[in-house]
Short mmCIF file of C-alpha atoms and ligand atoms in Angstrom, two decimals:
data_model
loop_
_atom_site.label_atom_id
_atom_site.label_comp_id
_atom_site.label_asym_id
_atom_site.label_seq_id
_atom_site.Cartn_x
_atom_site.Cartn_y
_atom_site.Cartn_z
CA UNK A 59 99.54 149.29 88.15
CA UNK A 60 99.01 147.12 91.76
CA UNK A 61 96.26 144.59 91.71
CA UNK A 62 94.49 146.58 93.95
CA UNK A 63 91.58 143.92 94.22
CA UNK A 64 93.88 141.42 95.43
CA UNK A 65 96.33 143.74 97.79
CA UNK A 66 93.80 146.23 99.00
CA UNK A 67 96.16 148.85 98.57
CA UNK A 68 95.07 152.05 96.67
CA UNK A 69 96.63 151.65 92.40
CA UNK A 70 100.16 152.74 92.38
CA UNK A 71 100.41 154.09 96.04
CA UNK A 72 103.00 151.46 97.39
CA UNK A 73 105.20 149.26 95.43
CA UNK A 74 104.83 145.37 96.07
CA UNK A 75 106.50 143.09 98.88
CA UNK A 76 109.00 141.47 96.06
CA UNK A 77 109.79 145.19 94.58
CA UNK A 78 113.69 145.50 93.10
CA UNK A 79 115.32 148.31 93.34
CA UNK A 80 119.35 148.36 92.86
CA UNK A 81 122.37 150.63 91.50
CA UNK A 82 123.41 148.71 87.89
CA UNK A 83 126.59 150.04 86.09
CA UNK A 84 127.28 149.76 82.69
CA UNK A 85 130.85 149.32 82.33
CA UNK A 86 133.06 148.96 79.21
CA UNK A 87 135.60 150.09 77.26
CA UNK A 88 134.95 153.46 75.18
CA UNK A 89 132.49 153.54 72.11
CA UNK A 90 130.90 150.04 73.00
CA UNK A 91 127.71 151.72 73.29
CA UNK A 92 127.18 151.48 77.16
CA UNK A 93 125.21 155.43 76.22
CA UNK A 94 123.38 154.03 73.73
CA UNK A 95 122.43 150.97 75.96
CA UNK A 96 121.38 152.95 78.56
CA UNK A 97 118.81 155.25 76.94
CA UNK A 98 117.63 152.02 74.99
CA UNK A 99 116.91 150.59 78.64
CA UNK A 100 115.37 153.70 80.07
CA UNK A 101 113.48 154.20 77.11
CA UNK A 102 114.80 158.18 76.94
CA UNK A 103 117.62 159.76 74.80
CA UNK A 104 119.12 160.84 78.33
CA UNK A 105 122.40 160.16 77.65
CA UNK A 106 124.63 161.87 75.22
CA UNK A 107 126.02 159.66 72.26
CA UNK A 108 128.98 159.82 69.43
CA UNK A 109 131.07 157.86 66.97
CA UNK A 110 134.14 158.39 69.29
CA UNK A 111 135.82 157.21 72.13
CA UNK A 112 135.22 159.36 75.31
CA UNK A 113 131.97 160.61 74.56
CA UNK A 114 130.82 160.31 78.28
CA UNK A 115 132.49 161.90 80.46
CA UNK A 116 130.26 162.46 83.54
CA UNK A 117 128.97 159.60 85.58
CA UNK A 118 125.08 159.51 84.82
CA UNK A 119 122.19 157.88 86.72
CA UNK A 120 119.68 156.66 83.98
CA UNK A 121 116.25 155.34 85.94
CA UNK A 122 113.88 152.61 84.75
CA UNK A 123 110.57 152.46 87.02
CA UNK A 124 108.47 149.22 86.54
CA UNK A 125 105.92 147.55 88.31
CA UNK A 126 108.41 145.16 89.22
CA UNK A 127 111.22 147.23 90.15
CA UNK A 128 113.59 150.21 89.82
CA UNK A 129 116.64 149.70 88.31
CA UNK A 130 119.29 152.84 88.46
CA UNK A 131 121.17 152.84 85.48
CA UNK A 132 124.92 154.22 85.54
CA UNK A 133 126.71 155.04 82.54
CA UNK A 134 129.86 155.69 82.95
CA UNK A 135 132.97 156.80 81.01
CA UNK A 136 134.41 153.96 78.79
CA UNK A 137 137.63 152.61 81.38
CA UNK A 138 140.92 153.22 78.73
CA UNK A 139 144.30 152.71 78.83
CA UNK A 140 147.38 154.95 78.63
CA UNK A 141 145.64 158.03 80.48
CA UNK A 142 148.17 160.62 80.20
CA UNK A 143 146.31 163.75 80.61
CA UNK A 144 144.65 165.28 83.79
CA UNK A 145 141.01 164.68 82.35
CA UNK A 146 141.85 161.23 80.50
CA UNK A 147 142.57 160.14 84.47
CA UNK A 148 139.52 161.75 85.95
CA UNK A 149 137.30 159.42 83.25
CA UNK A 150 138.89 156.17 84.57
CA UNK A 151 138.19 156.96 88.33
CA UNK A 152 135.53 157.79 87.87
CA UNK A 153 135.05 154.28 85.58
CA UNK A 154 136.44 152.76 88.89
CA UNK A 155 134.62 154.24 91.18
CA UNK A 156 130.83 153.50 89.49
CA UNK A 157 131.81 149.87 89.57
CA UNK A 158 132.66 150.02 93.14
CA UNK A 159 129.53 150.65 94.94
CA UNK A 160 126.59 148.93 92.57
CA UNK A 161 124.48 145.83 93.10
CA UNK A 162 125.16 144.47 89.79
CA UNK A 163 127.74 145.15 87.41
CA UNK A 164 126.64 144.44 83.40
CA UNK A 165 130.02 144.86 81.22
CA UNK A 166 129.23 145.60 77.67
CA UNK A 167 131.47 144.58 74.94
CA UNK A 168 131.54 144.41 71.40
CA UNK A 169 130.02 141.11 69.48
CA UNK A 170 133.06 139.09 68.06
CA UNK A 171 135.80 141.81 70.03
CA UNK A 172 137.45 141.03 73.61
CA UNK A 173 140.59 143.43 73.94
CA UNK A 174 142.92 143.43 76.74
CA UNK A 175 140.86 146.88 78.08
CA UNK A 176 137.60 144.54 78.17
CA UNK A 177 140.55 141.59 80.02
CA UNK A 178 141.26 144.77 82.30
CA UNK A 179 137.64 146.02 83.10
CA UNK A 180 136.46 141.92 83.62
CA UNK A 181 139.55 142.04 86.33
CA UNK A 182 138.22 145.50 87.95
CA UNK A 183 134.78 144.12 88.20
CA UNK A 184 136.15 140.51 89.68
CA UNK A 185 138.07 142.33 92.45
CA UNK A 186 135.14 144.34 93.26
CA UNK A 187 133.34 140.48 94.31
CA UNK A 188 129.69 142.30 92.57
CA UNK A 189 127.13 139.91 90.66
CA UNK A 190 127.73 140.66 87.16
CA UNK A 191 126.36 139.62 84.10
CA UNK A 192 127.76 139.85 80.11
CA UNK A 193 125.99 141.92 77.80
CA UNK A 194 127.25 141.79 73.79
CA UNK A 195 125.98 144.36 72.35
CA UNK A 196 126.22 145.87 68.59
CA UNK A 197 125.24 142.30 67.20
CA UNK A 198 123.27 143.56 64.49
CA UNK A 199 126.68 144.75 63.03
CA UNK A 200 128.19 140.93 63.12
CA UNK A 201 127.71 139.12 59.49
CA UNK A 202 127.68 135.50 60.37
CA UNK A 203 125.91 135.29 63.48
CA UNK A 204 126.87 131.42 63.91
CA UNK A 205 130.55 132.63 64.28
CA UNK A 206 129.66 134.67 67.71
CA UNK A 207 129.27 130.78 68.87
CA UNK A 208 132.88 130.07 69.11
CA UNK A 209 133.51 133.30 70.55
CA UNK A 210 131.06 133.18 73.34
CA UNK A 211 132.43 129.61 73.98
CA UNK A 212 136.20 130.78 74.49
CA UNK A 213 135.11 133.64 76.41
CA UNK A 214 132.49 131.06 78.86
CA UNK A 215 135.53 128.98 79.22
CA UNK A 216 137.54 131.24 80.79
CA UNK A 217 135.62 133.68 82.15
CA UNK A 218 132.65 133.74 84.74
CA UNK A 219 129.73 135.72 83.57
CA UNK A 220 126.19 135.55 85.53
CA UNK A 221 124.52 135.52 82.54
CA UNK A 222 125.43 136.16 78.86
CA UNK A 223 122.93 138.11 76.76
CA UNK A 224 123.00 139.42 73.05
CA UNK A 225 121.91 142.52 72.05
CA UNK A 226 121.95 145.55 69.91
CA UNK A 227 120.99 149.06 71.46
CA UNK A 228 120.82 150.25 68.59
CA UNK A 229 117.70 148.49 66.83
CA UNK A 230 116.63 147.81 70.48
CA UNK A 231 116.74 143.76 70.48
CA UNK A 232 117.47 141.58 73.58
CA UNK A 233 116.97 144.15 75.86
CA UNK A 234 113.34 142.77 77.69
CA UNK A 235 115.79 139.40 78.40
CA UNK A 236 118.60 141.68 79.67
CA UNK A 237 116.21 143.61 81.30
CA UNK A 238 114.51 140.61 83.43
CA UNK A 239 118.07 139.34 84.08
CA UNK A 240 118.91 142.53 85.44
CA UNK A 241 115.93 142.39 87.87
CA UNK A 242 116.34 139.19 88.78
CA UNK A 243 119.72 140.34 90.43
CA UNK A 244 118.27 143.42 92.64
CA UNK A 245 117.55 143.27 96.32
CA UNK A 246 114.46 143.37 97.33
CA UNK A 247 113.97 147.05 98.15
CA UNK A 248 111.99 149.89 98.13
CA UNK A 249 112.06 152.55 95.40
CA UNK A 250 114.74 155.42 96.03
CA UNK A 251 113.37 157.89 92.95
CA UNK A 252 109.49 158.93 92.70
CA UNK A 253 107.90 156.60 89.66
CA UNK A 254 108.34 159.78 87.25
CA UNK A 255 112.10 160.47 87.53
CA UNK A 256 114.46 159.22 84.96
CA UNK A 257 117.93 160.99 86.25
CA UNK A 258 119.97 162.37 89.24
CA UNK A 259 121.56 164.82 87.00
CA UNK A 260 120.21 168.61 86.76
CA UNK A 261 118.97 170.83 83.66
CA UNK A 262 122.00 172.37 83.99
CA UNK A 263 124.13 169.68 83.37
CA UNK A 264 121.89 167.98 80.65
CA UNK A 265 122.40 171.16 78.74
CA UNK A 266 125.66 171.52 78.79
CA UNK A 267 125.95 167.86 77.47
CA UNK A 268 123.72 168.34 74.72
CA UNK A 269 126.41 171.15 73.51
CA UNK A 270 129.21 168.67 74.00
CA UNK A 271 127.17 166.44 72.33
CA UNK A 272 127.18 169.07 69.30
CA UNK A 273 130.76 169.43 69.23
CA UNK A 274 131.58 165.57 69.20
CA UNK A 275 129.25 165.29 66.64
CA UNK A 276 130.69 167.74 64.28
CA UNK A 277 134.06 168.41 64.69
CA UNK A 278 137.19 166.75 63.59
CA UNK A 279 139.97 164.75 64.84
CA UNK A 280 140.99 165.61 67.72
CA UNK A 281 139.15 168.93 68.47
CA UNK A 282 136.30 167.43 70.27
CA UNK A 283 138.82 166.67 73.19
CA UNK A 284 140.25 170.07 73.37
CA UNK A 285 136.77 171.57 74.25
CA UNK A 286 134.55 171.34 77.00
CA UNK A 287 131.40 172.84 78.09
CA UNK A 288 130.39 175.64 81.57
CA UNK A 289 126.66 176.53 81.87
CA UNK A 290 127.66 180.08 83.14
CA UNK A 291 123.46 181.23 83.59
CA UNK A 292 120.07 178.91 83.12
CA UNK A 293 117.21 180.84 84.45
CA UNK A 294 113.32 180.16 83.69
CA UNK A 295 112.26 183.44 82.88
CA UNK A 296 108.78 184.86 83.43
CA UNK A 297 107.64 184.27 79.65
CA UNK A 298 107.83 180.45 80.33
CA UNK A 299 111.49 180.00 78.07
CA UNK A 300 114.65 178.80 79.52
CA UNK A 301 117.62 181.19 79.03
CA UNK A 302 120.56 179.15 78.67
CA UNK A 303 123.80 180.83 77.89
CA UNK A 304 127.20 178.59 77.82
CA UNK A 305 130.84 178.60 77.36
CA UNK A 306 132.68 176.28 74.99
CA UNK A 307 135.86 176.07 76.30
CA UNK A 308 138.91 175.22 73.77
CA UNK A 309 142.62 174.93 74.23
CA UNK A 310 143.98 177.69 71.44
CA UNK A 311 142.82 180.62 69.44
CA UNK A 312 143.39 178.49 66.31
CA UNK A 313 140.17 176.08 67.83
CA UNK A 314 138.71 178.88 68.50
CA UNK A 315 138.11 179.84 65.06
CA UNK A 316 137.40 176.12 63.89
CA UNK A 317 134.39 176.45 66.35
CA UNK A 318 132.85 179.04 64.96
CA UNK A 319 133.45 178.19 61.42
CA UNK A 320 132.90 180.44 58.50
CA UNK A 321 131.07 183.33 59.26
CA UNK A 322 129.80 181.73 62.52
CA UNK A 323 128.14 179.09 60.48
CA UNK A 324 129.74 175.49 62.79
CA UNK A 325 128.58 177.44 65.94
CA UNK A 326 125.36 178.33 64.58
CA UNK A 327 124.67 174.59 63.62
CA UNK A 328 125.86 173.63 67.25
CA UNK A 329 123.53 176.07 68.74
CA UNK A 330 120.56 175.19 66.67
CA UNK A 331 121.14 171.40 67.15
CA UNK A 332 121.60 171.72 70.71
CA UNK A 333 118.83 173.93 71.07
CA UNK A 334 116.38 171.60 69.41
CA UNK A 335 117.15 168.86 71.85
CA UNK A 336 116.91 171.05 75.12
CA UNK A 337 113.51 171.70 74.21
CA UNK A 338 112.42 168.57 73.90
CA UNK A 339 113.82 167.11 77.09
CA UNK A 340 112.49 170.33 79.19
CA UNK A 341 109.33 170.50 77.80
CA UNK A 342 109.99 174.35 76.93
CA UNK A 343 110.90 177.05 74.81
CA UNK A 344 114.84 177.54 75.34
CA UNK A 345 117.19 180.82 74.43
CA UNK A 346 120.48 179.31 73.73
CA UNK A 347 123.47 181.55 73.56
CA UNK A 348 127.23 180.21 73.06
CA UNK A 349 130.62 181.68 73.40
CA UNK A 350 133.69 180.33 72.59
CA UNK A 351 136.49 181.30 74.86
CA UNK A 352 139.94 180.33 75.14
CA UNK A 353 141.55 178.33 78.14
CA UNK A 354 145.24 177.07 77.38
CA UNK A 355 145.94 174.02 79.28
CA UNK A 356 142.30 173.58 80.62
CA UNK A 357 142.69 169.61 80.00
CA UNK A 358 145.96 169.17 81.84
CA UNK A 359 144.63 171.73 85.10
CA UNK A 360 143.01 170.02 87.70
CA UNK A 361 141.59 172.76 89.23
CA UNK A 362 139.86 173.93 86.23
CA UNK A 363 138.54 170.35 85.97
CA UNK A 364 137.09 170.33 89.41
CA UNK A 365 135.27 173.68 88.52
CA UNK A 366 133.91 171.78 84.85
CA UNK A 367 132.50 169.17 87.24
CA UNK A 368 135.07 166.56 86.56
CA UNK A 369 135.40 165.55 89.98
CA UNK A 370 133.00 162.54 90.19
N1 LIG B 407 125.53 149.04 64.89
C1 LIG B 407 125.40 149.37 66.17
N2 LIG B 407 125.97 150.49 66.63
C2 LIG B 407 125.81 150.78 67.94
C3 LIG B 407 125.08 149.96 68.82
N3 LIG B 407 125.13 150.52 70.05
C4 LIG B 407 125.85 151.65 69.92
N4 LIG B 407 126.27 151.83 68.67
C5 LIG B 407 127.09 152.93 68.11
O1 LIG B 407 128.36 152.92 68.72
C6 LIG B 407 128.87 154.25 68.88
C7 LIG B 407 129.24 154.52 70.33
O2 LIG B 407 128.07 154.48 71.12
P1 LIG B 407 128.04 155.10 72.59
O3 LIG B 407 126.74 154.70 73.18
O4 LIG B 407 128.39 156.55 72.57
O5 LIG B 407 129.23 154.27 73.25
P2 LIG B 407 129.81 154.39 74.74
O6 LIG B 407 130.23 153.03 75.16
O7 LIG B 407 128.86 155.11 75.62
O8 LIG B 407 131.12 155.25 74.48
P3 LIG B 407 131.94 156.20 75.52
O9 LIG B 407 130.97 157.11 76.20
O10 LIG B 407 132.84 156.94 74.62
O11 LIG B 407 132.67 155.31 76.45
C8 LIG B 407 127.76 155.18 68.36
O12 LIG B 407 128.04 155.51 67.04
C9 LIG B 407 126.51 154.29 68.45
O13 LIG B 407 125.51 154.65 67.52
C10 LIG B 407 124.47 148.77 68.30
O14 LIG B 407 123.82 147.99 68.97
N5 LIG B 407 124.68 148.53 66.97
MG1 LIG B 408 129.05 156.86 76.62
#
């Protein structure tokens, strides 16, 4: 809330004169936990998080709304090596481009791990000439804490970071010191989203994540990156629930039927799943219905990406 004694200005009607507000990406190599970072930050299970590589695919504004400022969040697909296939190349542009046109750029890596992707991102971000600031992150995971000393100290002596901060997403430490460094490094600015919003992205899309979610949650090897999701109808209907009905999309008929499982059992348990977390992010009853339909080649076709929404 303003000081409304001291500003004469009505409680929450206008932000400050030193109010932040900036575009902060969080860039990194795949499975750091840049996802899991980001909903930590925004204080919402917005965006969609796995065990594997290449969870995110989308670019995703997460928003944090303080009293002191707004910070908008992106996560973006881990940047990776080797892209071969049409979609693996549409992840790293659009890696690139997020880093490209932010105010701040906080790379996430793993405590005691610098690979040559995180040598290749810390390049991408110097060229881009953006304030940027280190953030380690999964340091609840490291055993001897005191041997993250000599790490940091090889990596401060050859790299420039604004700031280094530790932290764990996970168990939610570090981030109110990440947080204020964060600020710190905003413009001075007025809001762009209304106090209340916490994304860019539509119901539409957020649903279709949550069954992609689902699917890199429970299926094996390399399935998960054989199948995509297509919202093909979302409409409120008049008895207040959401009708949702979606498309898995998978690469062969043999997928098909690992998808569904036995007796429709693996789809069921996506459905349910998936279901359970739509109605707690929209606040309604939803009617989920899946298909499973068959799309040789889908990851390889550009066109069929750009109509998926892998265009960002
Ligand atoms: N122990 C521990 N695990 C973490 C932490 N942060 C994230 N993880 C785990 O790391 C895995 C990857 O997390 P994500 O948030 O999906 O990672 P990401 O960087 O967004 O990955 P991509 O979207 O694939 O690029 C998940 O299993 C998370 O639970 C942390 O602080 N500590
Ligand atoms: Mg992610």
């Amino acid at each position: 809330m303003n000081d409304a004694t001291e500003t004469g200005t009505a409680a929450g009607e206008l932000p400050h004169g030193d109010f932040r507000c900036g575009l902060v990406a969080l860039a990194g190599r795949p499975n750091v936990g840049k996802s899991t970072l980001l909903n930590a930050l925004i204080g919402f299970r917005l965006s969609i998080v796995s065990p594997r590589p290449q969870t995110t695919r989308h670019r995703i504004l997460g928003i944090a709304t303080s009293e002191a400022g707004q910070v908008m969040y992106v996560d973006t697909p881990g940047l990776h090596r080797g892209a071969k296939r049409a979609m693996n190349r549409s992840l790293n542009r659009a890696a690139r481009t997020a880093i490209s046109e932010v105010d701040l750029a906080v790379q996430v890596i793993e405590a005691g791990r610098w690979t040559d992707e995180d040598e290749a991102l810390y390049a991408a971000i110097a060229e881009q000439k953006v304030p940027r600031l280190l953030a380690i992150n999964k340091v609840d995971l490291a055993k001897d804490k005191a041997a993250l000393l000599p790490f940091v100290a090889g990596l401060s002596a050859t790299h420039e970071f604004g700031e280094i901060h530790y932290v764990s997403a996970l168990r939610r430490k570090g981030l109110e010191r990440l947080q204020a460094g964060i600020l710190e490094r905003l413009p001075v600015r007025p809001p762009v989203f209304g106090a209340d919003e916490i994304t860019d992205r539509s119901e539409r899309f957020l649903a279709a994540e949550m069954v992609r979610e689902q699917l890199m949650l429970r299926l094996d090897q390399e399935l998960p990156y054989a199948t995509t999701v297509e919202i093909e109808r979302f409409k409120d209907r008049d008895d207040g629930v959401a009708e949702i009905h979606a498309v898995i999309w998978v690469e062969r008929e043999g997928q098909k039927a690992i998808v569904i499982g036995q007796g429709g059992a693996q789809l069921k348990a996506i459905g349910s799943t998936a279901r359970r977390h739509m109605e707690r992010m929209f606040e309604r009853k939803v009617f989920l219905k899946l298909w499973v339909k068959v799309r040789e080649g889908w990851v390889d076709d550009e066109a069929m990406l750009k109509q998926l929404g892998y265009t960002d």
